[in-house]
XYZ file of C-alpha atoms in Angstrom:
760
model
C 54.886 186.643 237.364
C 56.689 184.181 239.577
C 56.488 184.461 243.356
C 58.317 181.350 244.479
C 61.878 180.117 244.625
C 61.362 176.502 243.713
C 58.609 174.537 245.356
C 59.402 175.217 249.009
C 60.493 178.849 249.235
C 59.155 182.259 248.334
C 61.294 184.703 246.405
C 63.198 187.241 248.443
C 60.932 190.026 249.693
C 57.680 188.131 248.977
C 55.219 187.322 251.729
C 52.143 185.166 251.166
C 48.812 184.488 252.839
C 46.784 181.454 251.755
C 43.222 180.385 252.596
C 43.584 177.729 255.263
C 39.975 176.642 255.676
C 36.392 177.771 255.226
C 35.069 179.757 258.167
C 31.514 179.889 256.862
C 29.521 179.700 253.655
C 26.661 182.116 253.085
C 24.079 181.196 250.428
C 22.155 183.839 248.528
C 19.793 183.924 245.544
C 21.941 182.191 242.975
C 25.134 183.144 244.829
C 27.491 181.643 247.348
C 29.883 183.624 249.574
C 32.705 181.890 251.404
C 34.923 183.457 254.057
C 38.354 181.898 254.324
C 40.829 182.878 257.041
C 44.506 182.526 256.199
C 45.250 180.509 259.326
C 43.493 177.592 260.945
C 41.002 178.660 263.600
C 41.952 176.779 266.766
C 40.528 179.211 269.347
C 38.929 182.644 269.511
C 42.277 184.332 269.485
C 42.803 183.188 265.936
C 39.667 185.099 264.924
C 41.473 188.361 265.606
C 44.087 187.793 262.932
C 44.039 188.601 259.229
C 43.950 188.525 256.347
C 40.503 187.121 255.611
C 39.788 186.166 252.006
C 36.260 186.439 250.655
C 35.288 184.224 247.738
C 32.041 185.037 245.907
C 30.620 182.566 243.410
C 28.044 183.497 240.779
C 26.717 182.005 237.555
C 26.194 184.338 234.566
C 24.892 181.520 232.363
C 24.463 177.742 232.495
C 27.765 175.886 232.590
C 29.730 178.970 233.651
C 30.709 179.821 237.228
C 32.314 183.072 238.297
C 34.721 183.353 241.234
C 35.636 186.710 242.769
C 38.541 186.712 245.216
C 38.626 189.726 247.526
C 41.084 190.952 250.119
C 40.108 194.623 250.680
C 36.881 195.649 248.970
C 36.925 199.328 249.963
C 39.020 200.542 247.044
C 37.803 202.900 244.349
C 36.120 200.976 241.538
C 37.750 202.075 238.291
C 37.195 200.944 234.743
C 37.331 199.793 232.141
C 35.416 196.537 232.403
C 34.772 193.854 229.836
C 31.178 193.897 228.636
C 29.789 190.473 229.473
C 26.483 188.906 228.484
C 24.351 187.017 230.994
C 21.647 184.415 230.405
C 18.962 184.291 233.097
C 18.709 180.906 234.791
C 18.374 179.463 238.273
C 21.654 178.272 239.804
C 21.232 175.852 242.697
C 22.972 176.664 245.988
C 23.289 174.118 248.795
C 25.086 174.293 252.158
C 25.276 171.527 254.780
C 27.727 170.550 257.510
C 30.352 169.166 255.163
C 30.216 171.151 251.945
C 28.841 174.155 250.135
C 28.058 174.036 246.430
C 26.764 176.236 243.658
C 25.560 174.456 240.534
C 25.046 176.134 237.176
C 23.750 173.825 234.490
C 26.163 170.907 234.353
C 28.957 172.633 236.318
C 29.355 172.862 240.097
C 31.796 174.563 242.424
C 32.288 172.770 245.746
C 33.920 173.936 248.975
C 35.045 171.576 251.692
C 33.776 172.821 255.072
C 35.330 170.276 257.422
C 39.032 170.277 256.570
C 41.830 172.118 254.810
C 41.051 174.579 252.048
C 39.873 173.109 248.778
C 37.640 174.549 246.089
C 36.884 172.218 243.215
C 34.945 172.428 239.966
C 32.983 169.337 239.019
C 31.012 168.211 235.973
C 29.889 164.887 234.581
C 30.727 163.180 237.857
C 34.384 164.188 237.876
C 36.591 167.003 239.110
C 37.703 169.216 236.235
C 40.130 171.348 238.236
C 40.596 172.659 241.746
C 42.173 175.365 243.879
C 44.057 173.447 246.535
C 46.182 174.256 249.576
C 48.580 177.156 248.864
C 47.012 177.797 245.466
C 44.844 180.878 246.020
C 46.940 183.553 247.729
C 47.496 187.160 248.652
C 51.038 188.165 247.769
C 52.946 191.218 248.933
C 56.320 192.391 247.633
C 59.058 194.200 249.526
C 57.956 197.382 247.736
C 54.467 197.064 249.210
C 52.712 195.901 246.033
C 49.754 193.573 246.576
C 48.770 190.781 244.210
C 45.988 188.240 244.119
C 47.134 184.904 242.795
C 45.184 181.822 241.861
C 46.436 178.415 240.812
C 44.137 175.818 239.223
C 45.244 172.222 239.044
C 46.136 170.581 235.746
C 45.307 166.906 235.550
C 47.823 164.534 233.992
C 47.986 164.943 230.226
C 45.996 168.198 230.073
C 47.094 170.683 227.417
C 46.424 174.416 227.608
C 45.682 176.680 224.627
C 44.663 180.232 223.827
C 45.678 183.424 225.684
C 45.361 185.360 222.452
C 47.387 185.423 219.263
C 50.661 183.896 220.428
C 53.372 182.937 217.986
C 55.223 180.367 220.068
C 54.154 176.732 220.528
C 50.411 176.196 220.234
C 50.318 174.233 223.502
C 51.019 176.762 226.235
C 52.225 174.333 228.898
C 55.583 175.503 230.248
C 55.126 179.110 229.098
C 54.992 182.379 231.025
C 52.505 184.761 229.420
C 51.821 188.380 230.348
C 48.539 189.762 229.036
C 49.945 193.055 227.800
C 49.457 194.261 224.225
C 52.680 195.131 222.445
C 53.896 195.933 218.941
C 56.478 193.164 218.895
C 56.116 191.499 215.505
C 55.395 187.790 215.147
C 58.751 186.425 216.289
C 58.720 187.051 220.031
C 56.709 186.255 223.130
C 54.910 189.585 222.744
C 51.495 189.761 221.130
C 49.250 192.310 219.463
C 46.159 190.456 220.685
C 46.280 189.396 224.327
C 43.265 187.581 225.714
C 43.074 186.480 229.393
C 41.312 183.250 228.462
C 42.697 179.774 228.172
C 41.076 176.635 226.892
C 42.014 173.098 227.869
C 41.401 169.693 226.358
C 40.137 168.516 229.753
C 36.589 169.836 229.467
C 36.909 173.428 230.677
C 38.305 176.875 229.981
C 39.118 179.804 232.262
C 38.475 183.495 231.577
C 40.093 186.049 233.890
C 37.744 189.019 233.878
C 40.394 191.713 234.124
C 41.399 193.943 231.187
C 44.723 194.936 232.756
C 48.004 193.127 233.129
C 47.325 189.543 234.141
C 50.325 187.244 234.358
C 49.916 183.561 233.563
C 52.334 180.815 234.539
C 51.124 177.818 232.577
C 52.590 174.691 234.156
C 55.753 176.735 234.614
C 56.098 178.027 238.177
C 54.165 175.005 239.413
C 54.233 172.379 236.728
C 50.911 170.798 237.726
C 48.987 174.087 237.897
C 47.991 177.081 235.787
C 48.675 180.244 237.760
C 47.298 183.710 237.094
C 47.879 186.854 239.115
C 47.325 190.601 238.996
C 48.266 193.569 241.147
C 44.838 193.900 242.703
C 42.806 193.622 245.882
C 40.088 191.811 243.925
C 40.283 189.377 241.034
C 37.400 187.828 239.097
C 37.554 184.730 236.907
C 35.113 182.320 235.268
C 35.378 178.577 234.817
C 33.603 177.531 231.616
C 32.529 173.938 231.117
C 32.387 172.237 227.727
C 32.772 169.366 227.832
C 34.147 169.619 224.271
C 36.521 172.385 223.207
C 33.915 173.666 220.749
C 31.307 173.907 223.487
C 33.777 175.814 225.671
C 34.229 178.334 222.848
C 30.477 178.559 222.334
C 29.975 179.456 225.986
C 32.981 181.750 226.166
C 31.870 183.749 223.119
C 28.299 183.829 224.411
C 29.791 185.484 227.510
C 32.176 187.916 225.796
C 30.458 188.419 222.430
C 30.161 186.542 219.152
C 31.957 187.644 215.979
C 29.975 189.736 213.540
C 29.458 188.137 210.122
C 31.723 189.829 207.551
C 30.330 190.667 204.107
C 30.729 188.052 201.408
C 32.995 190.238 199.281
C 35.570 190.370 202.081
C 36.390 186.682 201.569
C 37.842 187.411 198.145
C 41.382 188.527 197.379
C 42.661 191.833 198.805
C 45.574 193.652 197.165
C 47.400 196.540 198.825
C 49.841 199.216 197.808
C 52.141 197.859 200.518
C 53.582 200.064 203.252
C 56.487 202.303 202.183
C 56.260 201.666 198.442
C 55.699 204.635 196.162
C 52.310 204.767 194.510
C 49.741 207.022 192.882
C 46.566 206.421 190.882
C 48.593 205.298 187.874
C 50.380 202.708 190.013
C 47.156 201.496 191.545
C 45.406 201.309 188.188
C 48.358 199.409 186.755
C 48.091 196.825 189.504
C 44.334 196.471 189.085
C 44.543 196.203 185.311
C 47.431 193.757 185.604
C 45.318 191.514 187.799
C 42.385 191.663 185.363
C 44.582 190.990 182.334
C 45.935 187.866 184.016
C 42.490 186.611 185.068
C 43.258 187.138 188.764
C 39.946 187.883 190.524
C 40.295 190.846 192.877
C 37.687 191.869 195.438
C 39.256 194.686 197.457
C 42.008 197.243 197.017
C 43.711 198.714 200.059
C 45.557 202.019 200.328
C 48.192 201.888 203.061
C 49.617 204.753 205.139
C 50.873 207.062 202.430
C 47.442 207.826 201.019
C 47.815 210.639 203.570
C 50.636 213.158 203.548
C 53.790 212.282 205.488
C 53.857 213.382 209.157
C 50.094 214.034 208.985
C 48.916 210.603 210.153
C 46.144 210.814 210.746
C 44.389 213.745 209.133
C 42.122 211.587 206.906
C 42.896 213.762 203.888
C 44.219 212.352 200.617
C 47.671 213.683 199.797
C 46.784 216.240 197.083
C 50.250 216.005 195.506
C 49.684 212.321 194.688
C 45.889 212.039 194.565
C 44.505 215.299 193.129
C 41.118 213.693 192.391
C 40.416 211.104 195.120
C 36.654 211.048 194.542
C 37.139 210.399 190.856
C 39.806 207.781 191.498
C 37.592 205.899 193.939
C 34.700 206.069 191.505
C 36.880 204.668 188.734
C 38.035 201.824 190.978
C 34.510 201.041 192.110
C 33.422 200.962 188.474
C 35.731 197.942 188.288
C 33.606 196.301 191.010
C 36.257 196.767 193.693
C 35.770 197.519 197.359
C 38.072 200.120 198.864
C 39.935 199.968 202.175
C 42.150 202.700 203.623
C 44.677 202.591 206.445
C 44.037 204.479 209.691
C 45.304 204.415 213.252
C 44.171 206.039 216.518
C 47.132 208.423 216.682
C 47.225 212.067 215.651
C 50.603 213.527 214.641
C 51.395 217.049 215.782
C 51.615 218.296 212.205
C 48.103 217.037 211.425
C 45.500 219.821 211.459
C 43.447 217.511 213.666
C 46.011 217.802 216.451
C 45.159 221.407 217.259
C 41.470 220.671 216.732
C 41.518 217.687 219.061
C 43.648 219.425 221.678
C 41.363 222.450 221.802
C 38.296 220.267 222.245
C 39.872 217.991 224.858
C 39.731 214.893 222.630
C 43.363 213.832 223.076
C 44.751 211.723 225.901
C 46.293 213.821 228.674
C 49.120 213.599 231.144
C 48.318 213.937 234.860
C 49.315 217.621 234.686
C 46.583 218.293 232.109
C 48.837 218.565 229.069
C 48.452 216.367 226.010
C 50.455 213.150 226.152
C 52.887 213.054 223.221
C 55.961 211.231 221.956
C 57.939 210.858 218.747
C 57.789 207.105 218.248
C 56.000 206.339 214.937
C 54.889 209.935 214.188
C 56.611 213.094 215.454
C 54.746 214.640 218.356
C 51.871 212.203 218.046
C 48.994 212.020 220.522
C 46.278 209.426 221.112
C 42.566 209.957 220.666
C 40.851 209.482 224.037
C 38.067 207.063 223.133
C 36.743 207.113 226.710
C 35.328 210.537 225.776
C 32.062 210.037 223.836
C 32.531 213.377 222.100
C 36.005 212.312 220.961
C 34.511 209.122 219.522
C 31.920 211.138 217.613
C 34.611 213.534 216.374
C 36.836 210.710 215.160
C 33.858 208.956 213.573
C 32.875 212.092 211.695
C 36.236 212.087 209.919
C 35.608 208.515 208.786
C 32.091 209.330 207.645
C 33.518 211.790 205.129
C 35.633 208.994 203.665
C 32.663 206.651 203.516
C 30.685 209.304 201.681
C 33.580 209.541 199.242
C 33.391 205.819 198.428
C 35.629 204.068 200.960
C 34.116 200.769 202.133
C 36.192 199.750 205.145
C 39.232 200.569 207.243
C 42.445 198.896 208.258
C 42.619 199.791 211.946
C 46.330 199.532 212.581
C 48.243 199.937 215.850
C 46.579 200.550 219.229
C 49.092 198.522 221.280
C 51.585 201.083 222.616
C 49.246 202.781 225.030
C 50.932 204.674 227.896
C 50.105 204.337 231.584
C 51.428 207.708 232.816
C 48.196 209.377 231.676
C 44.755 210.535 232.773
C 41.724 209.279 230.863
C 38.620 211.383 230.315
C 36.344 208.950 232.168
C 38.796 208.315 234.997
C 39.742 204.821 233.836
C 42.696 203.117 235.443
C 45.611 203.593 232.983
C 46.930 200.093 233.610
C 43.531 198.536 232.932
C 43.063 200.730 229.865
C 46.342 199.690 228.191
C 44.886 196.515 226.677
C 41.309 197.753 226.516
C 42.093 200.790 224.367
C 41.987 198.730 221.192
C 38.463 197.592 222.059
C 37.232 201.186 222.123
C 39.144 202.072 218.959
C 37.866 199.169 216.888
C 34.336 199.491 218.244
C 34.215 203.166 217.296
C 35.253 202.400 213.728
C 33.064 199.303 213.416
C 30.021 201.218 214.669
C 30.563 203.857 211.984
C 30.620 201.137 209.342
C 27.498 199.484 210.741
C 25.728 202.820 210.650
C 26.726 203.764 207.107
C 27.250 200.384 205.429
C 24.664 198.303 207.325
C 25.224 195.472 209.795
C 26.227 192.846 207.263
C 28.605 195.127 205.362
C 30.831 196.232 208.253
C 34.354 194.822 208.225
C 37.742 195.933 209.535
C 41.296 194.778 209.003
C 42.471 195.120 212.598
C 45.795 194.342 214.249
C 45.329 194.788 218.000
C 42.627 193.261 220.194
C 41.713 191.904 223.605
C 38.876 189.785 224.995
C 35.650 190.681 223.189
C 37.517 192.061 220.187
C 36.237 189.151 218.131
C 32.993 191.114 217.753
C 34.728 193.468 215.302
C 36.355 191.338 212.578
C 38.601 190.812 210.693
C 42.000 190.602 212.425
C 45.347 189.968 210.807
C 48.587 188.668 212.236
C 50.834 191.721 212.188
C 54.381 192.233 210.996
C 55.909 188.913 209.964
C 59.205 188.265 208.195
C 59.454 186.885 204.667
C 60.670 183.441 205.744
C 59.233 179.955 206.030
C 59.786 180.145 209.789
C 57.677 183.283 209.990
C 54.994 181.696 207.844
C 54.815 178.875 210.394
C 54.775 181.223 213.380
C 51.981 183.190 211.721
C 49.895 180.039 211.486
C 50.553 179.281 215.159
C 49.369 182.776 216.023
C 46.188 182.395 213.991
C 45.322 179.014 215.489
C 45.983 180.341 218.989
C 43.724 183.320 218.288
C 40.988 181.001 217.019
C 41.193 179.094 220.299
C 40.713 182.458 222.051
C 37.285 183.135 220.549
C 38.168 184.893 217.274
C 36.305 183.556 214.250
C 38.265 185.049 211.334
C 41.954 185.735 210.781
C 44.357 186.748 208.045
C 48.063 187.410 207.468
C 50.359 189.109 204.972
C 50.859 186.718 202.051
C 54.583 186.508 201.356
C 55.490 188.063 204.688
C 55.574 191.753 205.579
C 59.255 192.520 206.214
C 61.752 191.691 203.493
C 61.340 190.444 199.957
C 60.244 186.813 199.657
C 61.808 184.709 196.943
C 59.447 183.336 194.335
C 59.205 179.923 195.989
C 58.230 181.293 199.399
C 55.722 183.654 197.818
C 54.030 180.776 195.995
C 53.933 178.528 199.078
C 52.523 181.376 201.169
C 49.956 182.138 198.463
C 48.482 178.653 198.773
C 48.274 179.033 202.559
C 46.882 182.559 202.297
C 44.114 181.669 199.891
C 43.042 178.834 202.187
C 42.735 181.173 205.149
C 39.617 182.937 206.336
C 40.657 186.184 204.652
C 43.384 186.678 202.063
C 45.563 189.743 201.556
C 48.679 190.459 199.492
C 50.736 192.958 201.503
C 54.361 193.864 202.139
C 56.519 196.525 203.743
C 58.948 197.952 201.209
C 58.076 195.897 198.139
C 54.981 195.264 196.047
C 53.179 191.926 196.248
C 51.710 191.587 192.755
C 52.634 188.065 191.593
C 54.143 188.869 188.189
C 57.032 190.635 189.932
C 58.118 187.208 191.234
C 57.661 184.985 188.186
C 54.934 183.828 185.820
C 54.292 180.673 187.797
C 53.398 182.881 190.777
C 50.598 184.280 188.627
C 49.368 180.763 187.897
C 49.531 179.805 191.569
C 47.579 182.867 192.673
C 44.965 182.309 189.961
C 44.586 178.628 190.858
C 44.116 179.107 194.586
C 42.016 182.266 194.281
C 39.565 180.517 191.976
C 39.570 177.466 194.225
C 38.653 179.608 197.219
C 35.914 181.444 195.343
C 34.399 178.168 194.151
C 34.336 177.040 197.785
C 32.343 180.064 198.942
C 29.120 178.040 199.529
C 31.149 175.968 201.996
C 33.312 178.762 203.421
C 30.468 181.159 204.074
C 28.682 178.378 205.904
C 31.759 178.046 208.119
C 31.795 181.828 208.534
C 28.168 181.741 209.608
C 29.005 179.095 212.201
C 31.727 181.375 213.587
C 29.159 184.159 213.801
C 26.422 182.124 215.480
C 28.462 179.706 217.600
C 31.913 181.211 218.082
C 33.644 178.258 216.409
C 36.467 179.679 214.239
C 36.791 179.099 210.507
C 40.459 178.075 210.856
C 40.624 175.469 213.585
C 43.448 173.796 215.403
C 43.085 170.063 214.895
C 42.363 169.480 218.601
C 39.151 171.461 218.235
C 37.612 168.929 215.836
C 39.422 165.855 217.172
C 39.631 166.313 220.952
C 39.720 162.552 221.568
C 42.711 161.946 219.287
C 45.854 162.533 221.396
C 47.954 162.903 218.246
C 46.030 166.119 217.458
C 46.769 167.782 220.803
C 49.928 169.575 219.683
C 49.508 169.806 215.892
C 50.340 173.352 214.770
C 51.424 173.039 211.118
C 48.011 172.032 209.806
C 44.417 172.988 210.493
C 40.805 172.397 209.640
C 39.219 175.022 207.393
C 35.622 174.700 208.481
C 34.569 171.301 209.720
C 35.391 169.192 206.656
C 38.635 170.356 204.998
C 42.114 169.635 206.334
C 44.848 172.036 205.160
C 48.578 171.399 205.596
C 50.617 174.342 204.240
C 54.002 173.523 202.748
C 56.782 175.122 204.775
C 59.696 174.118 202.561
C 61.079 175.149 199.221
C 61.427 171.546 198.026
C 57.734 170.876 198.575
C 58.170 168.191 201.220
C 55.433 168.199 203.838
C 54.424 165.855 206.652
C 50.976 165.936 208.147
C 48.741 163.820 210.334
C 45.519 162.220 209.131
C 42.969 161.272 211.808
C 40.954 158.083 211.641
C 39.072 157.189 208.472
C 39.580 157.457 204.731
C 40.306 161.029 203.694
C 40.294 162.286 200.099
C 42.578 164.834 198.466
C 40.060 167.449 197.400
C 41.534 168.229 194.000
C 43.004 164.863 192.934
C 40.674 162.331 194.552
C 43.601 160.369 195.994
C 42.743 158.502 199.209
C 44.638 158.578 202.501
C 43.576 156.332 205.364
C 44.353 157.222 208.963
C 45.217 157.451 211.692
C 48.776 157.924 210.468
C 51.414 160.447 209.476
C 51.816 161.091 205.762
C 54.807 162.516 203.912
C 54.307 163.980 200.444
C 56.026 166.261 197.966
C 53.947 168.968 196.294
C 54.579 171.349 193.453
C 53.556 174.988 193.781
C 50.062 174.366 192.426
C 49.134 171.924 195.177
C 49.268 171.267 198.891
C 47.565 168.737 201.162
C 43.879 169.714 201.071
C 41.826 166.756 202.231
C 38.112 166.213 202.689
C 36.956 164.498 205.839
C 35.358 161.047 205.577
C 31.618 161.434 205.053
C 31.878 165.128 204.153
C 29.386 166.703 201.773
C 30.968 169.908 200.487
C 29.000 172.372 198.353
C 31.056 173.705 195.436
C 29.901 176.822 193.644
C 29.632 177.406 189.918
C 31.414 180.789 190.020
C 35.145 181.274 190.532
C 35.707 184.938 189.671
C 34.041 186.610 192.659
C 33.056 185.639 196.222
C 29.622 187.283 196.328
C 27.284 185.318 194.086
C 24.163 183.208 194.505
C 25.946 180.244 196.043
C 23.082 177.765 195.688
C 22.565 178.486 191.979
C 24.158 175.605 190.024
C 25.809 174.357 193.222
C 27.296 170.863 193.248
C 27.366 168.868 196.453
C 30.500 166.748 196.389
C 30.314 163.740 198.710
C 33.387 161.991 200.141
C 33.331 158.397 201.395
C 29.765 158.373 202.728
C 29.161 155.538 205.184
C 26.238 153.222 204.647
C 23.238 154.605 206.528
C 24.743 158.082 206.811
C 22.582 161.195 206.599
C 24.224 164.579 206.039
C 22.557 167.949 205.622
C 24.427 170.734 203.824
C 23.262 174.280 204.538
C 24.107 176.768 201.809
C 23.732 180.372 202.959
C 21.896 182.959 200.936
C 23.409 186.380 200.397
C 20.264 188.133 201.597
C 20.441 186.394 204.979
C 17.196 184.447 204.575
C 16.949 180.770 205.461
C 19.697 178.720 203.812
C 19.123 176.166 201.107
C 19.341 172.726 202.700
C 20.442 169.692 200.726
C 20.215 166.390 202.593
C 22.275 163.449 201.364
C 21.432 159.900 202.474
C 23.265 156.692 201.635
C 21.422 153.386 201.725
C 23.537 150.530 200.493
C 24.746 151.387 196.985
C 22.183 154.132 196.565
C 22.930 157.799 197.268
C 19.926 160.097 197.423
C 19.868 163.875 197.840
C 16.969 166.276 198.281
C 17.015 170.076 198.191
C 14.783 172.467 200.096
C 14.732 174.880 197.140
C 14.042 173.211 193.820
C 13.779 176.567 192.023
C 17.547 176.497 191.435
C 19.520 174.012 189.318
C 21.940 171.897 191.318
C 24.090 168.783 191.196
C 25.310 165.804 193.193
C 28.709 164.189 192.804
C 30.616 161.414 194.500
C 34.297 162.322 194.640
C 36.011 160.216 192.004
C 32.715 158.565 191.086
C 29.344 159.171 189.464
C 27.568 162.517 189.281
C 24.192 163.887 188.289
C 22.708 167.296 187.601
C 19.192 168.596 187.992
C 17.461 171.437 186.244
C 15.367 173.898 188.193
C 12.246 172.241 189.486
C 13.886 168.939 190.426
C 13.933 168.415 194.207
C 15.576 164.964 194.298
C 18.706 163.428 192.778
C 19.916 159.830 193.134
C 23.085 157.963 192.240
C 24.116 154.326 192.252
C 27.520 153.786 193.786
C 30.073 151.395 192.372
C 30.005 148.221 194.466
C 33.784 148.335 194.640
C 33.557 151.760 196.253
C 30.761 150.872 198.610
């Protein structure tokens, strides 16, 4: 939201009050309170005037400082609130004649006591950002609405990222962003997943601890500042120090919650019925058998909306006209070693038998007059489950438990964005604050059911909407995209932006959701989709089985599916890092190369884990340009070398795309390519790329049972490459990309190779 008319003037009807100076600073145990009048105090008469702004500083964990700005603090405290995690430590507070500081780990907030208002955040001997004169403010509109606004300075050359899954440019500088979940597709400024957190490449990130509508002006209203505001009397935010972007994400996800680790099977290929297509058990079986006949490994089958009867969404009952024997059908599918997902949403249509049941029990969201809130958009007469009511959560969960008992393994939790504000919540939550937060309660309810009935490591969703903290309940997908190359690119931008907002795993509809992709687009998108965290074939009004496009599409899907499955020892390691550290599997280049300015705005390529660069092809003719950072990189499948830093232009057929291994990488490649869940360390081959003399690299290969990973350490000394495994009970191998290789039978802990002098 913009308040000013250019730099000098306020917009018509807007009045502003800014902190002018610090009146006093009051230290407490690990806290610092600052009182700031909005005019300079020249004599006692000035002490009679308001407003007075109170700024409270706290430190929930080392390297993170919270700032609460308060005008009036006597209002009614209403929820919801983000659930934040604190780490006990001892912040240092100091106040003297000239300044007041609070220090948390390597981050300090400093207030000037002897001059004009200035609050600055310092680390590593430098100022990261600051709230300067006329930055923090109380704003009032002509209609009497009150806002708290903050502006934090952007240093020259600083880029801003994050704010959720946003489909526009990856760098947010110059954009206006409202944190307000909406069902707007992937081609607009709206977003299904709004997160009031931004990350910079200048050593810090900022999380606004408010689940409601927060408006960001990112170098837009004031081009040298990031502004955020909300219609409040209090506003809380946290400055999070890195100094690296990865460390910022580690601290941010430690504060808001780390992603759960999805089950291994979920990283395989998912096939769906698609949305409005006609299907029954015969159709489904035909798809599954068609995949098997063509040697296309399939891990999960998803039933979309019409597994339930029309106008009954949701009643959680299989349509008996189409599926007369759902238990038998699911058993027959599971006999094929498939996992089953079914579509659900948090809405109850009036025709559903659950509507009357939920209304009678008080489980549905109500209008202020006590009646059930309803509308006709999406499902006639639909209502929303009120997840602020614990009994409503248990009721909804019980319907899912029946499906789990039947053989369903997971749920696609669709929708959850169009949440009204002219309502009354069971727990008294503020409707405006609940609009974005509703999806958190919805996905948590479903995820908790899965954890209870499928165990911690087996719980997985396919979710569309989210807010801060939603990363705890993976996996999320990108929503309704068009079947175009442009939409494929905007989907990638959305996924990278979401990864820079704390989400570890992300997927998208291969081929696009709306429309029918031509065969070329489908094949290009297949390569991208199979080199994403999670991979799903899904469409709106048309099937997405590859043989309906052409026979080459079958070959492309087989090639990239088997490639992904063979990379599971590597990919699951990256997944585990997302789970334990909050570093996403699919990473914007700036995350791994923060010191390379050429990587700051790259949005058509990404790192998949720490060692593989992926550049999807966004053209029918196969032409692609991508940037290679410093060093000698190796095409993973061909062994061709590319030395950076430089831009590279190539032309690829449908069976290839730029997939490059980082210099010095040691990538474990599995011996199985027909399923994702196997013993990854059994017969594993560690493929080494351009190891530097004297380098030492340790590869950690996860075990399916969650016990300590197998560690293989590779050391290069001159022309000798030596590797040692921590578990010699399994056979394994060592290979230099494009060079010599060796294999060891079980019982051999060490392997060694002699490198070609020309390669050394």
